[in-house]
N, CA and C atoms as an extended XYZ file, in Angstrom:
597
Properties=species:S:1:pos:R:3:atomname:S:1:resname:S:1:resid:I:1 pbc="F F F"
N       -32.052       -6.033       -2.916 N   UNK     1
C       -31.089       -4.710       -3.062 CA  UNK     1
C       -30.968       -4.401       -4.965 C   UNK     1
N       -31.184       -3.619       -5.235 N   UNK     2
C       -30.633       -3.417       -6.827 CA  UNK     2
C       -29.061       -2.395       -6.550 C   UNK     2
N       -27.750       -2.748       -7.142 N   UNK     3
C       -26.700       -2.442       -6.653 CA  UNK     3
C       -26.856       -0.051       -7.601 C   UNK     3
N       -25.784        0.520       -7.304 N   UNK     4
C       -26.333        1.603       -7.640 CA  UNK     4
C       -24.964        1.588       -7.770 C   UNK     4
N       -24.999        2.784       -8.975 N   UNK     5
C       -23.306        3.347       -9.663 CA  UNK     5
C       -22.946        4.550       -9.103 C   UNK     5
N       -22.570        4.430       -7.089 N   UNK     6
C       -22.209        4.990       -6.649 CA  UNK     6
C       -21.629        5.038       -4.473 C   UNK     6
N       -20.618        5.391       -4.356 N   UNK     7
C       -19.805        5.111       -3.314 CA  UNK     7
C       -20.624        4.416       -2.744 C   UNK     7
N       -20.681        3.177       -2.199 N   UNK     8
C       -21.071        2.746       -0.441 CA  UNK     8
C       -20.385        1.938        0.685 C   UNK     8
N       -20.529        0.880        1.009 N   UNK     9
C       -19.919        0.141        2.200 CA  UNK     9
C       -20.192       -0.683        0.581 C   UNK     9
N       -20.497       -1.474       -0.444 N   UNK    10
C       -20.682       -3.133       -0.906 CA  UNK    10
C       -18.595       -3.336       -1.045 C   UNK    10
N       -18.459       -1.558       -2.088 N   UNK    11
C       -17.017       -1.753       -2.064 CA  UNK    11
C       -16.176       -2.187       -1.066 C   UNK    11
N       -16.678       -1.610       -0.099 N   UNK    12
C       -15.389       -1.488        0.882 CA  UNK    12
C       -15.984       -3.033        1.980 C   UNK    12
N       -16.799       -3.345        1.639 N   UNK    13
C       -16.590       -5.056        1.972 CA  UNK    13
C       -16.535       -6.359        1.418 C   UNK    13
N       -16.813       -5.986        0.525 N   UNK    14
C       -15.216       -7.041       -0.966 CA  UNK    14
C       -14.120       -7.086       -0.729 C   UNK    14
N       -13.768       -6.410       -0.566 N   UNK    15
C       -11.875       -5.896       -0.156 CA  UNK    15
C       -12.068       -6.290        0.621 C   UNK    15
N       -12.154       -5.609        2.163 N   UNK    16
C       -12.171       -6.637        3.290 CA  UNK    16
C       -12.536       -8.401        3.058 C   UNK    16
N       -13.279       -8.879        2.260 N   UNK    17
C       -13.440      -10.257        2.052 CA  UNK    17
C       -12.507      -10.763        1.598 C   UNK    17
N       -11.766       -9.729        0.182 N   UNK    18
C       -10.988      -10.540       -0.294 CA  UNK    18
C        -9.569      -10.735        0.893 C   UNK    18
N        -9.426       -9.327        1.701 N   UNK    19
C        -8.007       -9.413        2.184 CA  UNK    19
C        -7.794      -10.365        3.681 C   UNK    19
N        -9.610      -10.921        3.907 N   UNK    20
C        -9.759      -12.150        5.629 CA  UNK    20
C       -10.013      -12.933        4.430 C   UNK    20
N       -10.227      -13.965        3.092 N   UNK    21
C       -10.406      -14.722        2.951 CA  UNK    21
C        -8.675      -15.373        1.482 C   UNK    21
N        -7.931      -14.792        1.459 N   UNK    22
C        -6.751      -14.869        0.841 CA  UNK    22
C        -5.524      -14.779        1.745 C   UNK    22
N        -4.719      -15.657        3.013 N   UNK    23
C        -4.006      -15.562        3.561 CA  UNK    23
C        -2.983      -16.606        2.984 C   UNK    23
N        -1.480      -15.745        3.380 N   UNK    24
C        -0.051      -16.245        2.449 CA  UNK    24
C         0.322      -16.387        3.763 C   UNK    24
N         2.032      -17.828        4.361 N   UNK    25
C         2.481      -17.629        5.480 CA  UNK    25
C         3.882      -16.826        5.299 C   UNK    25
N         4.068      -16.835        3.964 N   UNK    26
C         4.782      -14.785        3.176 CA  UNK    26
C         4.583      -13.747        2.835 C   UNK    26
N         5.733      -12.952        3.119 N   UNK    27
C         4.722      -11.105        2.265 CA  UNK    27
C         5.855      -11.886        1.012 C   UNK    27
N         5.143      -11.110        0.136 N   UNK    28
C         5.960      -11.310       -1.659 CA  UNK    28
C         4.776      -12.289       -2.653 C   UNK    28
N         5.196      -12.564       -3.740 N   UNK    29
C         4.583      -13.278       -4.766 CA  UNK    29
C         5.200      -13.955       -5.463 C   UNK    29
N         4.399      -14.705       -6.929 N   UNK    30
C         5.036      -15.712       -6.746 CA  UNK    30
C         5.857      -15.315       -8.489 C   UNK    30
N         5.980      -14.035       -8.563 N   UNK    31
C         6.602      -13.247       -9.027 CA  UNK    31
C         6.151      -12.337       -9.857 C   UNK    31
N         6.929      -11.958      -10.461 N   UNK    32
C         7.176       -9.402       -9.665 CA  UNK    32
C         6.527       -9.317      -11.331 C   UNK    32
N         5.801       -8.114      -10.358 N   UNK    33
C         4.990       -7.651      -11.973 CA  UNK    33
C         5.170       -5.932      -11.893 C   UNK    33
N         3.835       -4.498      -12.346 N   UNK    34
C         4.628       -4.088      -12.210 CA  UNK    34
C         3.644       -3.248      -11.559 C   UNK    34
N         3.917       -1.735      -11.582 N   UNK    35
C         3.280       -0.428      -10.170 CA  UNK    35
C         3.013        0.488      -11.147 C   UNK    35
N         2.518        0.832      -11.949 N   UNK    36
C         2.155        1.277      -12.636 CA  UNK    36
C         2.910        1.346      -14.498 C   UNK    36
N         3.914        1.957      -14.638 N   UNK    37
C         5.366        0.956      -15.098 CA  UNK    37
C         6.712        1.003      -15.308 C   UNK    37
N         6.409        0.801      -13.631 N   UNK    38
C         8.219        0.280      -12.940 CA  UNK    38
C         8.001       -1.138      -12.425 C   UNK    38
N         8.670       -1.544      -12.618 N   UNK    39
C         9.341       -2.979      -12.241 CA  UNK    39
C         9.075       -2.369      -10.832 C   UNK    39
N         7.857       -4.001      -10.458 N   UNK    40
C         7.934       -4.333       -8.525 CA  UNK    40
C         8.370       -5.763       -8.462 C   UNK    40
N         9.379       -5.920       -7.490 N   UNK    41
C        10.185       -7.049       -6.972 CA  UNK    41
C         8.828       -7.539       -5.998 C   UNK    41
N         9.060       -8.557       -6.023 N   UNK    42
C         8.052       -9.911       -4.954 CA  UNK    42
C         8.635      -11.145       -4.911 C   UNK    42
N        10.061       -9.844       -4.463 N   UNK    43
C        10.067      -11.799       -3.587 CA  UNK    43
C         9.915      -12.156       -2.800 C   UNK    43
N         9.548      -13.306       -2.323 N   UNK    44
C         8.896      -14.231       -1.262 CA  UNK    44
C         9.783      -13.765        0.127 C   UNK    44
N         9.648      -13.548        0.677 N   UNK    45
C        10.229      -12.622        2.589 CA  UNK    45
C        11.239      -14.186        3.279 C   UNK    45
N        12.060      -14.078        4.042 N   UNK    46
C        12.651      -14.634        4.359 CA  UNK    46
C        12.788      -14.899        5.011 C   UNK    46
N        13.124      -16.616        5.954 N   UNK    47
C        12.980      -17.281        7.091 CA  UNK    47
C        13.557      -15.829        7.874 C   UNK    47
N        12.581      -15.442        8.995 N   UNK    48
C        12.743      -14.019        9.898 CA  UNK    48
C        12.845      -13.113        9.779 C   UNK    48
N        12.548      -12.857        7.635 N   UNK    49
C        12.159      -11.335        8.435 CA  UNK    49
C        10.656      -10.895        8.709 C   UNK    49
N        10.908       -9.958        8.652 N   UNK    50
C         9.741       -9.346        8.921 CA  UNK    50
C         8.818       -8.375        8.162 C   UNK    50
N         7.714       -8.602        8.642 N   UNK    51
C         6.449       -7.526        7.267 CA  UNK    51
C         7.446       -6.113        7.087 C   UNK    51
N         8.067       -5.414        8.330 N   UNK    52
C         8.033       -3.880        7.671 CA  UNK    52
C         9.623       -4.245        7.017 C   UNK    52
N        10.921       -4.922        7.436 N   UNK    53
C        11.490       -5.521        6.871 CA  UNK    53
C        11.630       -6.020        5.159 C   UNK    53
N        10.535       -6.580        4.990 N   UNK    54
C        10.335       -6.950        3.411 CA  UNK    54
C        10.257       -5.480        3.079 C   UNK    54
N         8.924       -5.272        3.760 N   UNK    55
C         8.874       -3.862        3.112 CA  UNK    55
C         9.205       -2.243        2.656 C   UNK    55
N        11.274       -2.240        3.821 N   UNK    56
C        12.171       -1.842        3.156 CA  UNK    56
C        12.677       -2.045        2.135 C   UNK    56
N        12.939       -3.456        2.486 N   UNK    57
C        12.866       -4.095        0.831 CA  UNK    57
C        13.496       -3.777       -0.806 C   UNK    57
N        11.606       -4.153       -0.804 N   UNK    58
C        11.130       -4.837       -1.795 CA  UNK    58
C        10.972       -3.682       -1.903 C   UNK    58
N         9.856       -2.355       -1.613 N   UNK    59
C         9.216       -1.164       -1.629 CA  UNK    59
C        10.865        0.004       -1.997 C   UNK    59
N        10.276        0.787       -0.934 N   UNK    60
C        11.380        1.285        0.076 CA  UNK    60
C        12.294        1.583       -1.202 C   UNK    60
N        13.358        0.461       -0.541 N   UNK    61
C        14.614        1.365       -1.012 CA  UNK    61
C        14.391        0.448       -2.546 C   UNK    61
N        14.073       -0.909       -2.725 N   UNK    62
C        13.825        0.164       -4.640 CA  UNK    62
C        13.310        1.589       -5.238 C   UNK    62
N        12.825        1.529       -4.661 N   UNK    63
C        12.537        3.444       -5.272 CA  UNK    63
C        12.966        4.450       -4.328 C   UNK    63
N        13.802        4.044       -3.498 N   UNK    64
C        14.820        5.516       -3.129 CA  UNK    64
C        15.668        5.231       -3.836 C   UNK    64
N        16.448        4.149       -4.254 N   UNK    65
C        17.919        4.178       -5.100 CA  UNK    65
C        17.327        5.355       -7.034 C   UNK    65
N        16.125        4.511       -7.587 N   UNK    66
C        16.167        5.042       -8.190 CA  UNK    66
C        15.168        5.870       -8.351 C   UNK    66
N        15.202        7.082       -6.764 N   UNK    67
C        14.796        8.383       -7.271 CA  UNK    67
C        15.804        9.257       -6.985 C   UNK    67
N        16.835        8.343       -6.168 N   UNK    68
C        18.129        9.629       -6.209 CA  UNK    68
C        18.753        9.570       -7.625 C   UNK    68
N        18.637        8.184       -8.036 N   UNK    69
C        19.525        8.139       -9.622 CA  UNK    69
C        18.730        9.023      -10.681 C   UNK    69
N        16.959        9.595       -9.694 N   UNK    70
C        16.518       10.768      -11.027 CA  UNK    70
C        16.618       12.519      -10.420 C   UNK    70
N        17.124       12.216       -9.625 N   UNK    71
C        18.053       13.439       -8.926 CA  UNK    71
C        17.251       14.372       -7.766 C   UNK    71
N        16.421       12.946       -7.002 N   UNK    72
C        15.955       13.552       -5.645 CA  UNK    72
C        17.053       13.097       -4.764 C   UNK    72
N        17.119       14.369       -3.962 N   UNK    73
C        18.197       13.629       -2.409 CA  UNK    73
C        17.754       14.083       -1.388 C   UNK    73
N        17.431       12.487       -0.766 N   UNK    74
C        15.964       12.011        0.422 CA  UNK    74
C        16.793       12.835        1.515 C   UNK    74
N        15.700       13.599        2.288 N   UNK    75
C        16.043       13.859        3.881 CA  UNK    75
C        17.850       13.476        3.909 C   UNK    75
N        18.569       14.145        5.329 N   UNK    76
C        19.180       13.240        6.048 CA  UNK    76
C        18.626       12.266        7.167 C   UNK    76
N        19.625       11.111        7.584 N   UNK    77
C        18.605       10.455        7.700 CA  UNK    77
C        17.963        9.222        7.935 C   UNK    77
N        17.471        9.510        6.484 N   UNK    78
C        16.579        8.626        5.437 CA  UNK    78
C        17.180        6.947        5.732 C   UNK    78
N        17.753        6.403        5.353 N   UNK    79
C        18.868        5.712        5.875 CA  UNK    79
C        18.108        4.795        7.512 C   UNK    79
N        18.544        5.786        8.022 N   UNK    80
C        18.517        5.449        9.699 CA  UNK    80
C        17.111        5.538       10.082 C   UNK    80
N        16.356        5.924        9.152 N   UNK    81
C        14.601        5.789        9.752 CA  UNK    81
C        14.338        4.926        9.012 C   UNK    81
N        14.840        3.844        7.908 N   UNK    82
C        14.431        2.595        7.902 CA  UNK    82
C        14.697        1.949        7.847 C   UNK    82
N        15.196        2.236        9.356 N   UNK    83
C        16.437        0.955        9.771 CA  UNK    83
C        15.398        0.746       11.123 C   UNK    83
N        14.262        1.921       11.138 N   UNK    84
C        13.462        2.076       12.218 CA  UNK    84
C        12.016        2.057       12.581 C   UNK    84
N        11.222        1.548       11.236 N   UNK    85
C         9.719        1.789       10.943 CA  UNK    85
C         9.171        1.305       11.735 C   UNK    85
N         9.582       -0.018       12.652 N   UNK    86
C         9.147       -0.775       13.691 CA  UNK    86
C         7.947       -0.118       14.744 C   UNK    86
N         8.713        1.542       14.797 N   UNK    87
C         7.921        2.072       15.438 CA  UNK    87
C         7.200        2.370       15.738 C   UNK    87
N         6.900        1.872       13.660 N   UNK    88
C         4.833        2.657       13.442 CA  UNK    88
C         4.243        1.500       14.175 C   UNK    88
N         4.495        0.241       14.204 N   UNK    89
C         3.415       -1.017       14.441 CA  UNK    89
C         3.042       -1.254       15.844 C   UNK    89
N         3.849       -0.861       17.291 N   UNK    90
C         3.605       -0.855       17.920 CA  UNK    90
C         4.070       -2.399       18.372 C   UNK    90
N         2.701       -3.397       18.741 N   UNK    91
C         2.241       -4.774       19.263 CA  UNK    91
C         1.725       -5.231       17.886 C   UNK    91
N         1.865       -4.318       16.417 N   UNK    92
C         0.252       -5.373       15.589 CA  UNK    92
C         1.510       -5.333       14.892 C   UNK    92
N         1.159       -7.225       14.253 N   UNK    93
C         2.094       -7.958       13.110 CA  UNK    93
C         1.425       -8.303       11.952 C   UNK    93
N         1.494       -8.018       11.717 N   UNK    94
C         0.624       -7.550        9.895 CA  UNK    94
C         0.372       -9.414        9.516 C   UNK    94
N        -1.025       -9.853        9.073 N   UNK    95
C        -0.351      -10.897        8.542 CA  UNK    95
C        -0.398      -10.484        6.920 C   UNK    95
N        -0.274      -11.838        6.485 N   UNK    96
C        -0.023      -11.506        5.020 CA  UNK    96
C        -1.159      -11.815        4.038 C   UNK    96
N        -2.365      -10.400        3.064 N   UNK    97
C        -3.620      -10.807        2.932 CA  UNK    97
C        -3.013      -10.322        0.889 C   UNK    97
N        -3.255      -11.301        0.046 N   UNK    98
C        -3.094      -10.660       -1.395 CA  UNK    98
C        -4.078       -9.173       -1.187 C   UNK    98
N        -3.205       -8.036       -1.651 N   UNK    99
C        -3.680       -7.319       -1.898 CA  UNK    99
C        -3.743       -6.455       -3.720 C   UNK    99
N        -4.314       -5.592       -3.815 N   UNK   100
C        -4.971       -5.215       -4.690 CA  UNK   100
C        -3.255       -4.102       -5.376 C   UNK   100
N        -2.827       -3.726       -4.409 N   UNK   101
C        -1.588       -3.167       -4.397 CA  UNK   101
C        -1.408       -1.302       -5.571 C   UNK   101
N        -2.657       -1.567       -5.880 N   UNK   102
C        -2.653       -0.437       -6.453 CA  UNK   102
C        -3.327        0.461       -6.416 C   UNK   102
N        -4.320        0.843       -5.381 N   UNK   103
C        -5.893        1.103       -4.913 CA  UNK   103
C        -6.048        2.856       -4.580 C   UNK   103
N        -6.417        3.520       -5.883 N   UNK   104
C        -6.425        5.725       -6.174 CA  UNK   104
C        -7.969        4.866       -6.771 C   UNK   104
N        -8.611        5.600       -6.929 N   UNK   105
C        -9.671        5.607       -7.261 CA  UNK   105
C        -9.574        5.295       -9.009 C   UNK   105
N        -8.961        5.498       -9.049 N   UNK   106
C        -8.710        5.639      -11.161 CA  UNK   106
C        -8.711        3.949      -11.476 C   UNK   106
N        -8.373        2.584      -10.183 N   UNK   107
C        -8.766        1.371      -10.770 CA  UNK   107
C        -9.649        1.381       -9.695 C   UNK   107
N       -10.866        2.188       -9.264 N   UNK   108
C       -12.478        1.646       -8.696 CA  UNK   108
C       -13.721        2.060       -9.961 C   UNK   108
N       -14.086        1.323       -9.785 N   UNK   109
C       -15.429        1.300      -10.659 CA  UNK   109
C       -16.127        0.713      -11.761 C   UNK   109
N       -17.716        1.386      -11.911 N   UNK   110
C       -19.046        0.044      -11.182 CA  UNK   110
C       -18.821       -1.210      -13.000 C   UNK   110
N       -19.695       -2.591      -12.891 N   UNK   111
C       -20.299       -3.345      -14.435 CA  UNK   111
C       -21.625       -2.681      -14.901 C   UNK   111
N       -21.770       -2.998      -15.885 N   UNK   112
C       -22.997       -2.418      -16.034 CA  UNK   112
C       -23.954       -2.330      -15.448 C   UNK   112
N       -24.267       -4.007      -14.560 N   UNK   113
C       -24.701       -3.727      -13.840 CA  UNK   113
C       -24.709       -3.342      -12.444 C   UNK   113
N       -23.587       -1.927      -12.695 N   UNK   114
C       -24.110       -1.587      -10.852 CA  UNK   114
C       -23.034       -1.296       -9.550 C   UNK   114
N       -22.056       -2.891      -10.674 N   UNK   115
C       -21.531       -3.471       -9.031 CA  UNK   115
C       -20.241       -2.793       -8.778 C   UNK   115
N       -19.625       -2.695       -7.794 N   UNK   116
C       -18.282       -2.148       -7.688 CA  UNK   116
C       -17.111       -2.541       -8.038 C   UNK   116
N       -15.924       -2.037       -9.493 N   UNK   117
C       -15.075       -3.886       -9.523 CA  UNK   117
C       -13.928       -2.757       -9.362 C   UNK   117
N       -13.080       -3.619       -9.262 N   UNK   118
C       -11.286       -2.613       -8.919 CA  UNK   118
C       -11.099       -3.940      -10.515 C   UNK   118
N        -9.605       -2.973      -10.964 N   UNK   119
C        -9.403       -3.442      -11.677 CA  UNK   119
C        -7.879       -2.622      -12.024 C   UNK   119
N        -6.508       -2.932      -12.702 N   UNK   120
C        -5.158       -3.512      -12.966 CA  UNK   120
C        -4.601       -3.612      -11.546 C   UNK   120
N        -4.471       -4.174      -11.187 N   UNK   121
C        -3.963       -4.379       -9.444 CA  UNK   121
C        -2.509       -4.142       -9.396 C   UNK   121
N        -1.598       -4.291       -9.492 N   UNK   122
C        -0.169       -4.851       -8.679 CA  UNK   122
C         0.036       -5.515       -7.594 C   UNK   122
N         0.393       -6.772       -7.500 N   UNK   123
C        -0.950       -7.844       -6.602 CA  UNK   123
C         0.460       -7.909       -6.056 C   UNK   123
N         0.157       -8.767       -4.353 N   UNK   124
C         1.489       -9.567       -3.791 CA  UNK   124
C         0.379       -9.712       -2.067 C   UNK   124
N         0.844      -10.291       -1.837 N   UNK   125
C         0.960      -10.517       -0.638 CA  UNK   125
C         1.248       -9.977        0.887 C   UNK   125
N         0.479       -8.815        1.183 N   UNK   126
C         1.593       -8.107        2.715 CA  UNK   126
C         0.408       -7.257        3.126 C   UNK   126
N         0.557       -7.410        3.803 N   UNK   127
C        -0.424       -6.091        4.734 CA  UNK   127
C        -1.238       -5.282        4.358 C   UNK   127
N        -2.794       -5.609        4.855 N   UNK   128
C        -4.792       -5.344        4.060 CA  UNK   128
C        -4.012       -3.658        4.539 C   UNK   128
N        -3.511       -3.167        5.340 N   UNK   129
C        -3.708       -1.565        4.995 CA  UNK   129
C        -2.508       -1.235        4.341 C   UNK   129
N        -1.552       -2.081        3.081 N   UNK   130
C        -1.563       -0.206        2.083 CA  UNK   130
C        -2.672       -0.438        1.147 C   UNK   130
N        -3.583       -1.178        0.774 N   UNK   131
C        -4.791       -1.198       -0.146 CA  UNK   131
C        -5.534        0.373        0.864 C   UNK   131
N        -5.775        0.354        2.317 N   UNK   132
C        -6.679        1.491        2.621 CA  UNK   132
C        -6.083        2.855        2.572 C   UNK   132
N        -4.599        2.501        3.305 N   UNK   133
C        -4.087        3.502        2.460 CA  UNK   133
C        -3.840        4.185        1.063 C   UNK   133
N        -3.757        3.426        0.238 N   UNK   134
C        -4.276        4.629       -1.205 CA  UNK   134
C        -4.749        4.833       -1.815 C   UNK   134
N        -5.783        4.704       -0.447 N   UNK   135
C        -7.944        4.951       -0.692 CA  UNK   135
C        -7.747        6.278       -0.108 C   UNK   135
N        -5.747        6.691        0.158 N   UNK   136
C        -6.364        7.754        1.601 CA  UNK   136
C        -5.589        9.630        0.136 C   UNK   136
N        -4.259        8.088       -0.774 N   UNK   137
C        -3.820        9.571       -0.884 CA  UNK   137
C        -4.179       11.286       -2.617 C   UNK   137
N        -5.098        9.787       -3.044 N   UNK   138
C        -5.529       10.823       -3.652 CA  UNK   138
C        -6.750       11.303       -3.920 C   UNK   138
N        -7.180       11.626       -2.365 N   UNK   139
C        -8.827       12.129       -2.523 CA  UNK   139
C        -9.379       10.992       -2.104 C   UNK   139
N        -9.286        9.776       -2.122 N   UNK   140
C       -10.692        8.740       -0.976 CA  UNK   140
C       -11.099        8.154       -1.499 C   UNK   140
N       -11.770        7.127       -0.625 N   UNK   141
C       -12.963        6.886       -1.400 CA  UNK   141
C       -14.091        7.637       -0.456 C   UNK   141
N       -15.778        6.540       -0.825 N   UNK   142
C       -15.975        7.558        0.135 CA  UNK   142
C       -16.468        6.688        1.498 C   UNK   142
N       -17.213        7.606        2.377 N   UNK   143
C       -17.137        7.259        3.708 CA  UNK   143
C       -17.519        6.109        4.370 C   UNK   143
N       -18.846        5.589        2.952 N   UNK   144
C       -19.088        3.928        2.443 CA  UNK   144
C       -18.360        2.982        2.458 C   UNK   144
N       -17.460        3.027        2.279 N   UNK   145
C       -16.558        1.993        1.325 CA  UNK   145
C       -15.330        1.870        2.577 C   UNK   145
N       -15.483        2.520        3.818 N   UNK   146
C       -14.658        2.287        5.197 CA  UNK   146
C       -15.559        1.807        5.555 C   UNK   146
N       -16.744        2.338        6.096 N   UNK   147
C       -17.188        2.130        7.102 CA  UNK   147
C       -17.521        0.591        6.436 C   UNK   147
N       -17.691       -0.041        5.516 N   UNK   148
C       -18.145       -0.913        5.087 CA  UNK   148
C       -16.832       -2.156        5.103 C   UNK   148
N       -15.843       -1.456        5.164 N   UNK   149
C       -14.658       -2.239        5.159 CA  UNK   149
C       -14.737       -2.835        6.620 C   UNK   149
N       -15.060       -1.576        7.533 N   UNK   150
C       -14.221       -1.859        8.432 CA  UNK   150
C       -15.649       -2.873        9.222 C   UNK   150
N       -16.832       -2.798        9.026 N   UNK   151
C       -17.855       -3.896        9.301 CA  UNK   151
C       -17.610       -5.441        8.779 C   UNK   151
N       -16.726       -5.502        8.356 N   UNK   152
C       -16.747       -7.203        8.082 CA  UNK   152
C       -15.526       -7.350        8.930 C   UNK   152
N       -14.418       -6.168        8.245 N   UNK   153
C       -13.176       -6.832        8.714 CA  UNK   153
C       -12.068       -5.232        9.805 C   UNK   153
N       -12.338       -5.492       10.902 N   UNK   154
C       -12.074       -4.249       11.401 CA  UNK   154
C       -10.448       -3.100       11.462 C   UNK   154
N       -10.522       -2.369       11.023 N   UNK   155
C        -8.448       -2.352       11.119 CA  UNK   155
C        -7.780       -2.459       12.846 C   UNK   155
N        -6.752       -2.492       12.469 N   UNK   156
C        -6.216       -1.543       13.521 CA  UNK   156
C        -6.105       -1.019       14.325 C   UNK   156
N        -6.387       -0.165       15.391 N   UNK   157
C        -6.399        1.508       16.012 CA  UNK   157
C        -5.226        2.689       15.465 C   UNK   157
N        -3.961        1.044       15.457 N   UNK   158
C        -3.059        1.989       14.804 CA  UNK   158
C        -2.624        2.823       13.521 C   UNK   158
N        -3.694        1.634       12.389 N   UNK   159
C        -3.738        1.355       11.356 CA  UNK   159
C        -3.284        3.873       10.522 C   UNK   159
N        -3.813        4.533       11.115 N   UNK   160
C        -3.847        5.591       10.503 CA  UNK   160
C        -1.986        6.191       10.356 C   UNK   160
N        -1.166        5.440       11.811 N   UNK   161
C        -0.001        5.689       11.857 CA  UNK   161
C         1.313        5.390       11.127 C   UNK   161
N         0.270        4.432        9.822 N   UNK   162
C         1.614        4.096        8.719 CA  UNK   162
C         0.945        4.181        6.792 C   UNK   162
N         0.006        5.054        7.078 N   UNK   163
C        -0.710        5.614        5.661 CA  UNK   163
C         0.809        6.279        5.148 C   UNK   163
N         1.028        7.060        5.578 N   UNK   164
C         2.556        8.246        5.191 CA  UNK   164
C         2.960        7.009        5.018 C   UNK   164
N         3.902        6.081        5.487 N   UNK   165
C         4.444        4.843        5.502 CA  UNK   165
C         4.765        4.373        4.077 C   UNK   165
N         3.703        3.732        3.977 N   UNK   166
C         2.666        3.160        2.822 CA  UNK   166
C         2.688        3.738        2.182 C   UNK   166
N         2.571        4.972        1.549 N   UNK   167
C         1.642        5.681        0.463 CA  UNK   167
C         3.510        6.341        0.138 C   UNK   167
N         4.277        6.412        0.810 N   UNK   168
C         5.553        7.046        0.486 CA  UNK   168
C         5.973        6.161       -1.022 C   UNK   168
N         5.663        5.193       -0.559 N   UNK   169
C         6.287        4.015       -2.062 CA  UNK   169
C         4.849        4.033       -2.974 C   UNK   169
N         4.379        4.716       -2.985 N   UNK   170
C         4.341        5.055       -4.484 CA  UNK   170
C         3.960        6.982       -4.753 C   UNK   170
N         4.528        7.102       -3.721 N   UNK   171
C         4.670        9.053       -3.622 CA  UNK   171
C         5.996        8.809       -4.945 C   UNK   171
N         6.618        8.045       -3.740 N   UNK   172
C         8.252        7.649       -4.809 CA  UNK   172
C         7.667        6.988       -6.428 C   UNK   172
N         7.121        6.257       -6.267 N   UNK   173
C         6.950        5.915       -8.064 CA  UNK   173
C         5.987        7.121       -8.519 C   UNK   173
N         5.467        7.438       -8.316 N   UNK   174
C         4.627        8.753       -9.328 CA  UNK   174
C         6.632        9.946       -9.309 C   UNK   174
N         6.705       10.092       -8.229 N   UNK   175
C         8.423       11.059       -8.542 CA  UNK   175
C         9.270       10.344       -9.597 C   UNK   175
N         9.065        9.085       -9.657 N   UNK   176
C         9.811        8.356      -10.520 CA  UNK   176
C         9.432        8.138      -12.387 C   UNK   176
N         7.690        8.330      -12.071 N   UNK   177
C         7.242        8.294      -13.525 CA  UNK   177
C         7.078        9.310      -14.072 C   UNK   177
N         6.600       10.542      -13.556 N   UNK   178
C         6.039       11.908      -14.070 CA  UNK   178
C         7.275       13.157      -13.526 C   UNK   178
N         7.761       12.639      -12.339 N   UNK   179
C         9.189       14.031      -12.730 CA  UNK   179
C         8.856       14.416      -11.181 C   UNK   179
N         9.519       16.241      -11.460 N   UNK   180
C         9.885       16.951      -10.033 CA  UNK   180
C         8.503       17.216       -9.783 C   UNK   180
N         7.289       17.102       -9.798 N   UNK   181
C         6.321       17.409       -9.357 CA  UNK   181
C         5.965       17.465       -8.289 C   UNK   181
N         5.931       15.316       -8.261 N   UNK   182
C         5.986       14.791       -6.793 CA  UNK   182
C         7.131       15.339       -5.602 C   UNK   182
N         7.869       15.758       -6.471 N   UNK   183
C         9.865       16.124       -5.489 CA  UNK   183
C         9.497       16.530       -3.937 C   UNK   183
N         8.394       17.560       -3.857 N   UNK   184
C         8.249       18.842       -2.765 CA  UNK   184
C         7.431       17.243       -1.644 C   UNK   184
N         6.581       16.599       -2.698 N   UNK   185
C         5.119       15.214       -1.435 CA  UNK   185
C         6.105       14.302       -1.488 C   UNK   185
N         6.957       13.687       -1.762 N   UNK   186
C         8.267       13.021       -1.447 CA  UNK   186
C         8.639       13.480       -0.540 C   UNK   186
N         9.354       14.489        0.215 N   UNK   187
C        10.543       15.314        0.610 CA  UNK   187
C         9.536       15.200        2.202 C   UNK   187
N         8.680       16.516        1.929 N   UNK   188
C         7.479       16.074        3.138 CA  UNK   188
C         7.566       14.762        4.125 C   UNK   188
N         6.951       13.973        2.603 N   UNK   189
C         6.811       12.371        3.494 CA  UNK   189
C         8.259       11.493        4.221 C   UNK   189
N         8.997       12.217        3.670 N   UNK   190
C         9.987       11.057        4.606 CA  UNK   190
C        11.016       12.239        5.847 C   UNK   190
N        10.664       13.908        5.905 N   UNK   191
C        10.470       14.499        7.432 CA  UNK   191
C         9.603       13.350        8.022 C   UNK   191
N         8.364       14.139        7.489 N   UNK   192
C         7.896       13.742        8.975 CA  UNK   192
C         8.378       12.341        8.990 C   UNK   192
N         8.374       10.702        8.002 N   UNK   193
C         8.848        9.843        8.563 CA  UNK   193
C        10.565        9.598        9.514 C   UNK   193
N        11.139       10.759        9.676 N   UNK   194
C        12.117       10.919        9.761 CA  UNK   194
C        11.646       11.285       11.462 C   UNK   194
N        10.974       12.302       11.925 N   UNK   195
C        10.042       13.281       12.841 CA  UNK   195
C         9.869       11.844       13.932 C   UNK   195
N         9.265       11.087       13.228 N   UNK   196
C         8.203       10.189       13.623 CA  UNK   196
C         9.275        8.863       14.860 C   UNK   196
N        10.197        8.659       12.964 N   UNK   197
C        10.529        7.357       13.493 CA  UNK   197
C        11.811        7.608       14.568 C   UNK   197
N        12.186        8.455       14.733 N   UNK   198
C        14.139        8.838       15.190 CA  UNK   198
C        13.836       10.033       15.999 C   UNK   198
N        12.514       10.093       16.132 N   UNK   199
C        12.816       11.487       18.544 CA  UNK   199
C        12.529       10.466       19.277 C   UNK   199
């Protein structure tokens, strides 16, 4: 079957294979890297540290600190919300898979043979849902991508509950990189998460 330069199930299936075949016992990476031009801390998770605690410590807390330095005034209750994000996970226990880390449409294309490729990663070992969430942030990928992924590695039933949480990291990063145009988007996400985690 020839490859085609259109969004079909193959890209999703290949990403699922990556997530399924690359496992670590800890979250993080053996070196720090960048998300855009922002330094990204990849400290390995500490003994007894959950995925959600790692995500707050290594992803949300640094971006929020930088955002405040850049003039964002987080929603009242944000600090408390960060202590209660476990409510978004229920019984879901993420495994550490190798993730792309910056998977928006601008980092996906096709090679000269029409095969899907991904590039410019901000890779680390984390919950595979971070990649799926970001594909939905700036317009999303085609339906074939999601069906191809799910056929190989079905998502947890509650994955949609965590999309706002995971994309907050990227929205804050865009605010920190590109300025006030992303402030309202960041505030809306923080307000939504405060409602969901603290109600």
